[in-house]
mmCIF file of C-alpha atoms in Angstrom:
data_model
loop_
_atom_site.group_PDB
_atom_site.id
_atom_site.type_symbol
_atom_site.label_atom_id
_atom_site.label_comp_id
_atom_site.label_asym_id
_atom_site.label_seq_id
_atom_site.Cartn_x
_atom_site.Cartn_y
_atom_site.Cartn_z
ATOM 1 C CA MET A 26 20.657 7.351 7.086
ATOM 2 C CA THR A 27 18.444 9.468 4.882
ATOM 3 C CA GLU A 28 14.815 8.640 4.202
ATOM 4 C CA MET A 29 15.762 7.674 0.639
ATOM 5 C CA ASP A 30 18.487 5.301 1.907
ATOM 6 C CA ASN A 31 16.014 3.740 4.328
ATOM 7 C CA ARG A 32 13.414 3.296 1.584
ATOM 8 C CA ALA A 33 16.020 1.758 -0.738
ATOM 9 C CA SER A 34 16.882 -0.709 2.009
ATOM 10 C CA TRP A 35 13.360 -2.067 2.425
ATOM 11 C CA TRP A 36 12.541 -1.837 -1.288
ATOM 12 C CA SER A 37 15.446 -4.164 -2.023
ATOM 13 C CA ARG A 38 13.720 -6.846 0.107
ATOM 14 C CA ALA A 39 10.339 -6.518 -1.629
ATOM 15 C CA ALA A 40 8.714 -9.675 -3.002
ATOM 16 C CA CYS A 41 7.690 -7.671 -6.066
ATOM 17 C CA ALA A 42 11.283 -6.797 -6.964
ATOM 18 C CA THR A 43 11.456 -9.668 -9.444
ATOM 19 C CA ALA A 44 7.805 -9.577 -10.538
ATOM 20 C CA ASP A 45 6.393 -7.937 -13.638
ATOM 21 C CA PRO A 46 5.790 -4.290 -12.620
ATOM 22 C CA ASP A 47 2.739 -4.109 -14.902
ATOM 23 C CA LEU A 48 0.905 -6.420 -12.474
ATOM 24 C CA PHE A 49 0.958 -3.662 -9.863
ATOM 25 C CA PHE A 50 -0.308 -0.921 -12.160
ATOM 26 C CA PRO A 51 -3.453 -2.157 -13.950
ATOM 27 C CA ILE A 52 -4.923 0.216 -16.501
ATOM 28 C CA SER A 53 -8.580 -0.408 -15.667
ATOM 29 C CA HIS A 54 -10.863 -1.764 -12.946
ATOM 30 C CA SER A 55 -12.408 -4.667 -14.823
ATOM 31 C CA GLY A 56 -11.612 -7.631 -17.046
ATOM 32 C CA PRO A 57 -7.933 -8.598 -17.128
ATOM 33 C CA ALA A 58 -7.099 -5.839 -14.635
ATOM 34 C CA VAL A 59 -9.010 -7.700 -11.911
ATOM 35 C CA ARG A 60 -6.780 -10.736 -12.468
ATOM 36 C CA GLN A 61 -3.696 -8.480 -12.408
ATOM 37 C CA VAL A 62 -4.694 -7.023 -9.052
ATOM 38 C CA THR A 63 -5.373 -10.499 -7.657
ATOM 39 C CA ARG A 64 -1.926 -11.679 -8.758
ATOM 40 C CA ALA A 65 -0.246 -8.543 -7.403
ATOM 41 C CA LYS A 66 -1.975 -8.952 -4.032
ATOM 42 C CA ALA A 67 -0.851 -12.595 -3.890
ATOM 43 C CA ILE A 68 2.748 -11.401 -4.232
ATOM 44 C CA CYS A 69 2.185 -8.745 -1.566
ATOM 45 C CA ALA A 70 0.661 -11.338 0.789
ATOM 46 C CA ARG A 71 3.981 -13.183 1.013
ATOM 47 C CA CYS A 72 6.122 -10.037 1.241
ATOM 48 C CA ASP A 73 8.209 -9.314 4.345
ATOM 49 C CA ILE A 74 7.978 -5.552 3.886
ATOM 50 C CA ARG A 75 4.256 -5.236 3.195
ATOM 51 C CA ARG A 76 3.663 -2.855 6.114
ATOM 52 C CA GLU A 77 6.497 -0.536 5.131
ATOM 53 C CA CYS A 78 5.190 -0.496 1.571
ATOM 54 C CA LEU A 79 1.648 0.290 2.710
ATOM 55 C CA ARG A 80 2.908 2.989 5.045
ATOM 56 C CA TYR A 81 4.893 4.531 2.169
ATOM 57 C CA ALA A 82 1.831 4.570 -0.099
ATOM 58 C CA LEU A 83 -0.352 6.126 2.605
ATOM 59 C CA ASP A 84 2.250 8.794 3.337
ATOM 60 C CA ALA A 85 2.692 9.531 -0.371
ATOM 61 C CA GLY A 86 -0.998 10.308 -0.767
ATOM 62 C CA SER A 87 -2.676 9.645 -4.078
ATOM 63 C CA ILE A 88 -0.352 7.065 -5.573
ATOM 64 C CA GLN A 89 -1.534 4.669 -8.254
ATOM 65 C CA GLY A 90 -1.193 0.915 -8.232
ATOM 66 C CA VAL A 91 -1.101 -1.866 -5.690
ATOM 67 C CA TRP A 92 1.135 -1.029 -2.725
ATOM 68 C CA GLY A 93 1.257 -2.996 0.512
ATOM 69 C CA GLY A 94 -1.411 -5.330 -0.794
ATOM 70 C CA MET A 95 -3.989 -2.598 -1.354
ATOM 71 C CA THR A 96 -5.279 -0.731 -4.391
ATOM 72 C CA GLU A 97 -5.524 3.047 -4.451
ATOM 73 C CA ALA A 98 -9.283 2.862 -3.746
ATOM 74 C CA GLU A 99 -8.721 0.498 -0.803
ATOM 75 C CA ARG A 100 -6.102 2.809 0.670
ATOM 76 C CA ARG A 101 -8.475 5.789 0.356
ATOM 77 C CA ARG A 102 -11.142 3.810 2.230
ATOM 78 C CA LEU A 103 -8.591 2.839 4.873
ATOM 79 C CA LEU A 104 -7.625 6.477 5.423
ATOM 80 C CA ARG A 105 -11.284 7.555 5.629
ATOM 81 C CA ARG A 106 -12.021 4.825 8.174
ATOM 82 C CA GLN A 107 -8.974 5.781 10.223
ATOM 83 C CA ARG A 108 -9.967 9.466 10.185
ATOM 84 C CA ARG A 109 -13.534 8.637 11.159
ATOM 85 C CA THR A 110 -12.742 6.184 13.958
ATOM 86 C CA GLY A 111 -9.280 7.266 15.041
ATOM 87 C CA VAL A 112 -8.413 3.570 15.325
ATOM 88 C CA PRO A 113 -5.693 1.958 13.222
ATOM 89 C CA ALA A 114 -7.052 -0.453 10.639
ATOM 90 C CA LEU A 115 -6.526 -4.170 10.923
ATOM 91 C CA SER A 116 -4.567 -6.109 8.337
ATOM 92 C CA ASP A 117 -5.956 -9.207 6.630
ATOM 93 C CA ASP A 118 -4.316 -11.424 9.259
ATOM 94 C CA GLY A 119 -5.889 -9.463 12.140
ATOM 95 C CA ALA A 120 -2.667 -7.802 13.276
ATOM 96 C CA ARG A 121 -2.662 -4.063 13.845
ATOM 97 C CA VAL A 122 -1.032 -2.169 11.004
ATOM 98 C CA PRO A 123 0.792 0.807 12.525
ATOM 99 C CA VAL A 124 0.176 3.342 9.805
ATOM 100 C CA ARG A 125 0.383 7.063 10.283
ATOM 101 C CA VAL A 126 -2.341 9.134 8.648
ATOM 102 C CA PRO A 127 -0.584 11.948 6.761
ATOM 103 C CA GLU A 128 -1.266 15.455 8.065
ATOM 104 C CA ALA A 129 -2.811 16.512 4.747
ATOM 105 C CA ALA A 130 -5.270 13.611 4.902
ATOM 106 C CA ARG A 131 -6.297 14.452 8.474
ATOM 107 C CA ALA A 132 -7.308 17.950 7.418
ATOM 108 C CA ARG A 133 -9.827 16.708 4.833
#
């Protein structure tokens, strides 16, 4: 199975598959965009593939929008914290999130 086939498999199970895509790509950081992000994160919170989605976004690097329940800024902070401590971050529910820090991010 290719990486693309594998990604297509988990994407098809995403809770956001039937949601309005605009929710996940707000155009600002204030006003209505804050409500959009909150609604997008609520969808992510009930998603079975949240970890795979987050891992994809972290591996992809600078990718806009809410992925795996985190905004781009939150993912950047997560990567910085992981680089600094060397310890995987904890998810909202306290479980370890096994994310791999991309090689390019480690070099920064």
